[in-house]
CSV table of C-alpha atoms in Angstrom, one decimal:
chain,number,residue,atom,x,y,z
A,1,UNK,CA,9.7,149.6,-115.0
A,2,UNK,CA,10.6,149.3,-118.6
A,3,UNK,CA,12.1,152.2,-120.5
A,4,UNK,CA,13.4,153.9,-117.4
A,5,UNK,CA,15.3,157.0,-118.5
A,6,UNK,CA,18.5,157.9,-116.8
A,7,UNK,CA,19.3,161.5,-116.2
A,8,UNK,CA,22.8,162.2,-117.4
A,9,UNK,CA,24.6,165.6,-117.2
A,10,UNK,CA,22.8,168.5,-115.5
A,11,UNK,CA,25.5,171.1,-115.8
A,12,UNK,CA,27.6,172.4,-118.6
A,13,UNK,CA,26.5,172.0,-122.2
A,14,UNK,CA,24.3,169.4,-123.7
A,15,UNK,CA,24.8,166.5,-121.3
A,16,UNK,CA,28.6,166.7,-121.5
A,17,UNK,CA,29.8,166.6,-117.9
A,18,UNK,CA,28.8,165.0,-114.6
A,19,UNK,CA,30.7,167.3,-112.3
A,20,UNK,CA,27.7,168.3,-110.2
A,21,UNK,CA,25.6,165.5,-108.9
A,22,UNK,CA,23.6,164.5,-105.8
A,23,UNK,CA,24.5,166.7,-102.8
A,24,UNK,CA,26.6,169.1,-104.8
A,25,UNK,CA,23.8,169.7,-107.2
A,26,UNK,CA,21.3,170.1,-104.4
A,27,UNK,CA,23.5,172.7,-102.7
A,28,UNK,CA,24.0,174.7,-105.9
A,29,UNK,CA,20.2,174.8,-106.6
A,30,UNK,CA,19.5,175.9,-103.0
A,31,UNK,CA,22.1,178.6,-103.3
A,32,UNK,CA,20.6,180.0,-106.5
A,33,UNK,CA,17.1,179.8,-105.1
A,34,UNK,CA,18.1,181.6,-101.9
A,35,UNK,CA,19.3,184.5,-104.0
A,36,UNK,CA,16.0,184.9,-105.8
A,37,UNK,CA,13.0,186.8,-104.4
A,38,UNK,CA,9.4,185.5,-104.4
A,39,UNK,CA,6.7,187.6,-105.9
A,40,UNK,CA,4.0,186.7,-103.3
A,41,UNK,CA,1.8,184.6,-105.6
A,42,UNK,CA,2.5,181.0,-106.7
A,43,UNK,CA,3.2,180.5,-110.3
A,44,UNK,CA,0.7,178.6,-112.5
A,45,UNK,CA,3.3,178.6,-115.3
A,46,UNK,CA,6.9,179.7,-115.7
A,47,UNK,CA,9.3,180.4,-118.6
A,48,UNK,CA,12.9,179.4,-117.8
A,49,UNK,CA,16.0,178.7,-119.8
A,50,UNK,CA,17.5,175.3,-120.6
A,51,UNK,CA,21.2,175.9,-121.2
A,52,UNK,CA,24.0,174.6,-119.0
A,53,UNK,CA,23.5,175.6,-115.3
A,54,UNK,CA,26.9,177.4,-115.4
A,55,UNK,CA,25.3,179.9,-117.8
A,56,UNK,CA,21.6,180.0,-116.8
A,57,UNK,CA,21.2,178.3,-113.4
A,58,UNK,CA,21.1,181.6,-111.6
A,59,UNK,CA,18.6,183.1,-114.0
A,60,UNK,CA,16.3,180.0,-113.9
A,61,UNK,CA,16.1,180.3,-110.1
A,62,UNK,CA,14.1,183.5,-110.4
A,63,UNK,CA,11.3,181.6,-112.1
A,64,UNK,CA,11.5,178.4,-110.0
A,65,UNK,CA,11.4,180.6,-106.8
A,66,UNK,CA,7.8,181.3,-107.7
A,67,UNK,CA,6.9,177.6,-107.5
A,68,UNK,CA,5.1,176.8,-104.3
A,69,UNK,CA,4.7,173.0,-103.6
A,70,UNK,CA,2.8,173.7,-100.4
A,71,UNK,CA,-0.1,174.8,-102.5
A,72,UNK,CA,-1.4,171.3,-102.1
A,73,UNK,CA,-1.7,171.7,-98.4
A,74,UNK,CA,-4.1,174.7,-98.5
A,75,UNK,CA,-5.9,174.2,-101.8
A,76,UNK,CA,-9.0,173.0,-100.1
A,77,UNK,CA,-9.5,176.3,-98.5
A,78,UNK,CA,-8.0,178.8,-100.9
A,79,UNK,CA,-8.5,177.3,-104.4
A,80,UNK,CA,-12.2,176.7,-104.3
A,81,UNK,CA,-12.9,180.1,-105.7
A,82,UNK,CA,-10.4,179.5,-108.5
A,83,UNK,CA,-12.3,176.3,-109.5
A,84,UNK,CA,-15.7,178.0,-109.5
A,85,UNK,CA,-14.3,180.8,-111.6
A,86,UNK,CA,-13.3,178.2,-114.2
A,87,UNK,CA,-16.5,176.1,-113.8
A,88,UNK,CA,-17.4,176.6,-117.5
A,89,UNK,CA,-14.1,175.0,-118.4
A,90,UNK,CA,-14.3,172.1,-116.0
A,91,UNK,CA,-17.9,171.2,-117.1
A,92,UNK,CA,-16.5,170.4,-120.5
A,93,UNK,CA,-14.2,167.6,-119.1
A,94,UNK,CA,-15.6,165.5,-116.3
A,95,UNK,CA,-12.3,163.7,-116.1
A,96,UNK,CA,-10.8,166.8,-114.5
A,97,UNK,CA,-12.5,166.7,-111.2
A,98,UNK,CA,-10.6,167.4,-108.0
A,99,UNK,CA,-8.4,164.5,-107.3
A,100,UNK,CA,-8.8,164.0,-103.6
A,101,UNK,CA,-8.7,161.0,-101.3
A,102,UNK,CA,-9.2,160.9,-97.6
A,103,UNK,CA,-6.0,159.0,-97.1
A,104,UNK,CA,-3.9,160.8,-99.7
A,105,UNK,CA,-2.7,164.3,-100.5
A,106,UNK,CA,-3.8,165.9,-103.7
A,107,UNK,CA,-1.5,165.2,-106.6
A,108,UNK,CA,0.7,167.9,-108.2
A,109,UNK,CA,1.6,167.7,-111.9
A,110,UNK,CA,4.3,169.5,-113.7
A,111,UNK,CA,3.9,169.9,-117.4
A,112,UNK,CA,7.2,170.5,-119.1
A,113,UNK,CA,7.0,171.8,-122.7
A,114,UNK,CA,10.3,171.9,-124.4
A,115,UNK,CA,11.3,172.7,-128.0
A,116,UNK,CA,12.7,170.0,-130.3
A,117,UNK,CA,16.3,171.0,-131.2
A,118,UNK,CA,17.2,167.9,-133.2
A,119,UNK,CA,14.2,165.8,-134.2
A,120,UNK,CA,12.1,167.2,-137.1
A,121,UNK,CA,8.6,167.4,-135.6
A,122,UNK,CA,5.5,169.2,-137.0
A,123,UNK,CA,3.4,168.2,-134.0
A,124,UNK,CA,4.1,167.5,-130.3
A,125,UNK,CA,5.5,164.3,-129.0
A,126,UNK,CA,5.3,162.2,-125.8
A,127,UNK,CA,8.0,160.2,-124.1
A,128,UNK,CA,8.0,156.4,-124.2
A,129,UNK,CA,9.7,156.3,-120.8
A,130,UNK,CA,7.9,155.7,-117.4
A,131,UNK,CA,10.5,157.4,-115.2
A,132,UNK,CA,13.0,160.2,-115.6
A,133,UNK,CA,15.9,159.8,-113.2
A,134,UNK,CA,17.7,162.8,-111.8
A,135,UNK,CA,20.5,163.0,-109.2
A,136,UNK,CA,18.0,164.1,-106.6
A,137,UNK,CA,15.2,161.5,-107.1
A,138,UNK,CA,13.1,159.8,-109.7
A,139,UNK,CA,10.3,161.7,-111.5
A,140,UNK,CA,7.3,159.6,-112.6
A,141,UNK,CA,5.6,160.4,-115.8
A,142,UNK,CA,1.8,160.8,-115.4
A,143,UNK,CA,0.5,157.9,-117.6
A,144,UNK,CA,-3.1,158.9,-117.0
A,145,UNK,CA,-2.6,162.4,-118.5
A,146,UNK,CA,-0.5,160.8,-121.2
A,147,UNK,CA,-3.4,158.5,-122.1
A,148,UNK,CA,-5.7,161.5,-122.3
A,149,UNK,CA,-3.4,163.4,-124.6
A,150,UNK,CA,-2.7,160.3,-126.8
A,151,UNK,CA,-6.4,159.7,-127.3
A,152,UNK,CA,-6.7,163.1,-129.0
A,153,UNK,CA,-4.7,161.9,-132.0
A,154,UNK,CA,-2.6,165.1,-131.8
A,155,UNK,CA,0.6,163.5,-130.5
A,156,UNK,CA,3.3,161.2,-131.7
A,157,UNK,CA,5.9,159.2,-129.6
A,158,UNK,CA,9.5,160.1,-129.4
A,159,UNK,CA,12.1,157.3,-129.3
A,160,UNK,CA,14.2,156.9,-126.2
A,161,UNK,CA,17.2,158.1,-128.3
A,162,UNK,CA,15.4,161.3,-129.3
A,163,UNK,CA,14.3,161.7,-125.7
A,164,UNK,CA,17.9,161.4,-124.3
A,165,UNK,CA,19.4,163.5,-127.0
A,166,UNK,CA,17.1,166.5,-126.3
A,167,UNK,CA,18.2,168.8,-123.5
A,168,UNK,CA,15.3,171.3,-123.4
A,169,UNK,CA,13.2,169.1,-121.1
A,170,UNK,CA,16.1,167.4,-119.3
A,171,UNK,CA,17.7,170.6,-118.0
A,172,UNK,CA,14.4,171.4,-116.1
A,173,UNK,CA,14.2,168.1,-114.3
A,174,UNK,CA,16.6,168.9,-111.4
A,175,UNK,CA,15.0,172.2,-110.7
A,176,UNK,CA,11.5,170.6,-110.9
A,177,UNK,CA,12.7,167.9,-108.4
A,178,UNK,CA,14.2,170.4,-106.1
A,179,UNK,CA,11.3,172.9,-105.9
A,180,UNK,CA,8.7,170.1,-105.6
A,181,UNK,CA,10.7,167.8,-103.2
A,182,UNK,CA,8.3,168.3,-100.3
A,183,UNK,CA,5.5,166.7,-102.5
A,184,UNK,CA,7.7,164.2,-104.3
A,185,UNK,CA,5.6,161.2,-103.3
A,186,UNK,CA,2.6,162.7,-105.0
A,187,UNK,CA,4.4,164.4,-107.9
A,188,UNK,CA,4.1,163.4,-111.5
A,189,UNK,CA,5.4,165.1,-114.6
A,190,UNK,CA,4.1,165.5,-118.1
A,191,UNK,CA,7.0,166.0,-120.5
A,192,UNK,CA,6.0,167.2,-124.0
A,193,UNK,CA,8.4,167.8,-126.9
A,194,UNK,CA,7.1,170.6,-129.0
A,195,UNK,CA,7.8,170.6,-132.7
A,196,UNK,CA,7.9,173.5,-135.3
A,197,UNK,CA,4.2,174.3,-135.0
A,198,UNK,CA,2.3,176.6,-137.4
A,199,UNK,CA,0.3,179.5,-135.8
A,200,UNK,CA,-2.9,177.4,-136.2
A,201,UNK,CA,-1.3,174.4,-134.5
A,202,UNK,CA,-0.1,176.6,-131.6
A,203,UNK,CA,-3.7,177.7,-131.2
A,204,UNK,CA,-4.9,174.1,-131.4
A,205,UNK,CA,-2.5,172.8,-128.7
A,206,UNK,CA,-3.2,175.9,-126.6
A,207,UNK,CA,-6.9,175.1,-126.5
A,208,UNK,CA,-6.1,171.5,-125.6
A,209,UNK,CA,-3.7,172.4,-122.7
A,210,UNK,CA,-6.0,175.2,-121.4
A,211,UNK,CA,-8.1,172.9,-119.3
A,212,UNK,CA,-4.9,171.6,-117.6
A,213,UNK,CA,-3.6,175.1,-117.1
A,214,UNK,CA,-6.9,176.0,-115.4
A,215,UNK,CA,-6.2,173.5,-112.7
A,216,UNK,CA,-4.3,175.0,-109.8
A,217,UNK,CA,-2.8,171.6,-109.0
A,218,UNK,CA,-0.9,171.8,-112.2
A,219,UNK,CA,2.3,173.8,-113.0
A,220,UNK,CA,3.5,174.5,-116.5
A,221,UNK,CA,7.2,174.8,-117.2
A,222,UNK,CA,7.9,176.5,-120.6
A,223,UNK,CA,11.5,175.7,-121.6
A,224,UNK,CA,13.1,178.4,-123.7
A,225,UNK,CA,16.3,180.4,-124.2
A,226,UNK,CA,16.1,183.7,-126.0
A,227,UNK,CA,18.3,185.3,-128.7
A,228,UNK,CA,21.1,183.1,-130.1
A,229,UNK,CA,23.3,185.8,-131.6
A,230,UNK,CA,26.4,185.3,-133.7
A,231,UNK,CA,27.7,183.9,-137.0
A,232,UNK,CA,27.6,180.4,-135.6
A,233,UNK,CA,23.9,180.8,-135.1
A,234,UNK,CA,23.4,182.4,-138.5
A,235,UNK,CA,21.7,185.4,-136.8
A,236,UNK,CA,23.4,188.8,-136.5
A,237,UNK,CA,20.5,191.3,-136.2
A,238,UNK,CA,22.0,194.6,-135.1
A,239,UNK,CA,20.2,197.9,-134.3
A,240,UNK,CA,23.0,200.5,-134.3
A,241,UNK,CA,20.8,203.0,-132.4
A,242,UNK,CA,21.1,200.8,-129.3
A,243,UNK,CA,24.9,201.1,-129.1
A,244,UNK,CA,27.0,198.0,-128.4
A,245,UNK,CA,25.8,194.8,-130.0
A,246,UNK,CA,24.8,193.2,-126.7
A,247,UNK,CA,22.6,196.2,-126.0
A,248,UNK,CA,20.9,195.7,-129.3
A,249,UNK,CA,20.3,192.0,-128.5
A,250,UNK,CA,18.8,193.0,-125.1
A,251,UNK,CA,16.5,195.6,-126.8
A,252,UNK,CA,15.4,192.9,-129.3
A,253,UNK,CA,14.7,190.4,-126.5
A,254,UNK,CA,12.9,192.9,-124.4
A,255,UNK,CA,10.5,193.7,-127.3
A,256,UNK,CA,9.5,190.1,-127.3
A,257,UNK,CA,9.4,189.8,-123.6
A,258,UNK,CA,7.1,192.9,-123.4
A,259,UNK,CA,4.7,191.2,-125.8
A,260,UNK,CA,4.7,187.9,-123.8
A,261,UNK,CA,3.9,190.0,-120.7
A,262,UNK,CA,0.9,191.3,-122.6
A,263,UNK,CA,-0.1,187.6,-123.2
A,264,UNK,CA,-0.7,188.4,-126.8
A,265,UNK,CA,-0.2,185.3,-129.0
A,266,UNK,CA,-0.9,187.1,-132.3
A,267,UNK,CA,1.5,190.0,-131.6
A,268,UNK,CA,4.2,187.5,-130.5
A,269,UNK,CA,4.0,185.6,-133.8
A,270,UNK,CA,4.1,188.9,-135.7
A,271,UNK,CA,7.2,190.0,-133.8
A,272,UNK,CA,8.9,186.7,-134.6
A,273,UNK,CA,8.0,187.1,-138.3
A,274,UNK,CA,9.4,190.6,-138.4
A,275,UNK,CA,12.6,190.2,-136.5
A,276,UNK,CA,13.2,186.4,-136.8
A,277,UNK,CA,14.6,186.4,-133.2
A,278,UNK,CA,16.1,183.0,-132.5
A,279,UNK,CA,14.0,182.2,-129.4
A,280,UNK,CA,14.3,178.4,-129.5
A,281,UNK,CA,11.2,177.9,-127.3
A,282,UNK,CA,9.0,180.2,-129.4
A,283,UNK,CA,6.6,177.4,-130.1
A,284,UNK,CA,6.1,176.2,-126.4
A,285,UNK,CA,5.7,179.9,-125.6
A,286,UNK,CA,3.1,180.2,-128.3
A,287,UNK,CA,1.2,177.2,-126.9
A,288,UNK,CA,1.1,178.9,-123.5
A,289,UNK,CA,-0.1,182.2,-124.9
A,290,UNK,CA,-2.9,180.5,-126.8
A,291,UNK,CA,-3.9,178.5,-123.7
A,292,UNK,CA,-4.1,181.8,-121.7
A,293,UNK,CA,-6.2,183.3,-124.5
A,294,UNK,CA,-8.6,180.4,-124.3
A,295,UNK,CA,-8.9,180.8,-120.5
A,296,UNK,CA,-9.5,184.5,-120.7
A,297,UNK,CA,-12.6,183.8,-122.8
A,298,UNK,CA,-14.1,182.2,-119.6
A,299,UNK,CA,-13.2,185.2,-117.5
A,300,UNK,CA,-10.0,183.9,-115.9
A,301,UNK,CA,-7.7,186.7,-114.9
A,302,UNK,CA,-4.0,186.0,-115.5
A,303,UNK,CA,-0.8,188.1,-115.6
A,304,UNK,CA,2.8,187.4,-116.7
A,305,UNK,CA,5.9,189.1,-115.4
A,306,UNK,CA,9.6,188.6,-116.3
A,307,UNK,CA,11.8,188.6,-113.3
A,308,UNK,CA,15.3,188.2,-114.7
A,309,UNK,CA,17.3,188.5,-117.9
A,310,UNK,CA,20.9,187.5,-118.6
A,311,UNK,CA,23.3,186.9,-121.5
A,312,UNK,CA,26.0,184.3,-121.7
A,313,UNK,CA,28.4,187.0,-122.8
A,314,UNK,CA,28.4,190.6,-124.0
A,315,UNK,CA,28.9,190.7,-127.7
A,316,UNK,CA,30.9,193.7,-128.9
A,317,UNK,CA,32.1,192.6,-132.4
A,318,UNK,CA,31.0,190.4,-135.2
A,319,UNK,CA,33.2,187.5,-134.1
A,320,UNK,CA,31.4,187.3,-130.7
A,321,UNK,CA,28.4,185.1,-129.9
A,322,UNK,CA,25.9,184.8,-127.0
A,323,UNK,CA,22.7,183.2,-125.9
A,324,UNK,CA,20.1,185.2,-123.9
A,325,UNK,CA,18.1,183.8,-120.9
A,326,UNK,CA,14.9,185.1,-119.3
A,327,UNK,CA,12.9,183.9,-116.4
A,328,UNK,CA,9.3,184.8,-115.8
A,329,UNK,CA,6.1,183.7,-114.1
A,330,UNK,CA,2.4,183.4,-114.9
A,331,UNK,CA,0.0,184.1,-112.0
A,332,UNK,CA,-3.7,183.8,-111.6
A,333,UNK,CA,-5.5,186.7,-109.9
């Protein structure tokens, strides 16, 4: 296919090394996933970091452990109630009927919403590629869903260069491929690069994506690191009452994480305006929170829990720097 995108580095730093590929990468992902514990309910959405795997691979595993690809095998018997609970949402869009075929398993889709670190965007952007290639296997972009999104007039196209330069989506591809490998023949992905959205645009995109979040065949991956602290990040917030700098950073992050667990989009934006925490995926998180708000209007019961938190290093003086990572899961009750 034209515009095939080749996955480059999946390890340290922004696509800088190729030390872990194929079987080695597979073994490393399996090891991290084996150390994480399932919560008992499959995730409808996860928040997970996108730094080099050396720094955040273990943390991300706690979110991806909640992904259950076998959900496609028992949806006919277990998810009917979920669909009827969301009937009001589905009536609005006849295109989102159950995709079933007597000779074919139901299709799983993974929406990957990543922040734009380099390209200046005020909206969201879609890839021009057809396939993302990983060391495990190729991931096909869902052109049907892309077509639906494009028709809204709310998206632009990112160039292949922007696509390849951005790591926030790329770093989730191997974990997506690994956790969904039993359904790889029926798997498609929907990568979305999220720009610097205003509060109103986060709400607008949240409303748009809510109908896809309502579908139990879909999984949303929200790509975000948390606090980037240090002079090189131009952010040195410090609450002396918390003790060491790294404890102040953790306290700051936990305040934001508590608000996310409350699924409160307005409070999360107010928190960001007050503390200016350098959460790079704040806009994808905002889109998710607004999508949940929309679904709750129709009576859908959802809960979010963070499962792991880590820092790249423990800052103790003003010359130090660190990036924080958090992994969490959104479940439908």
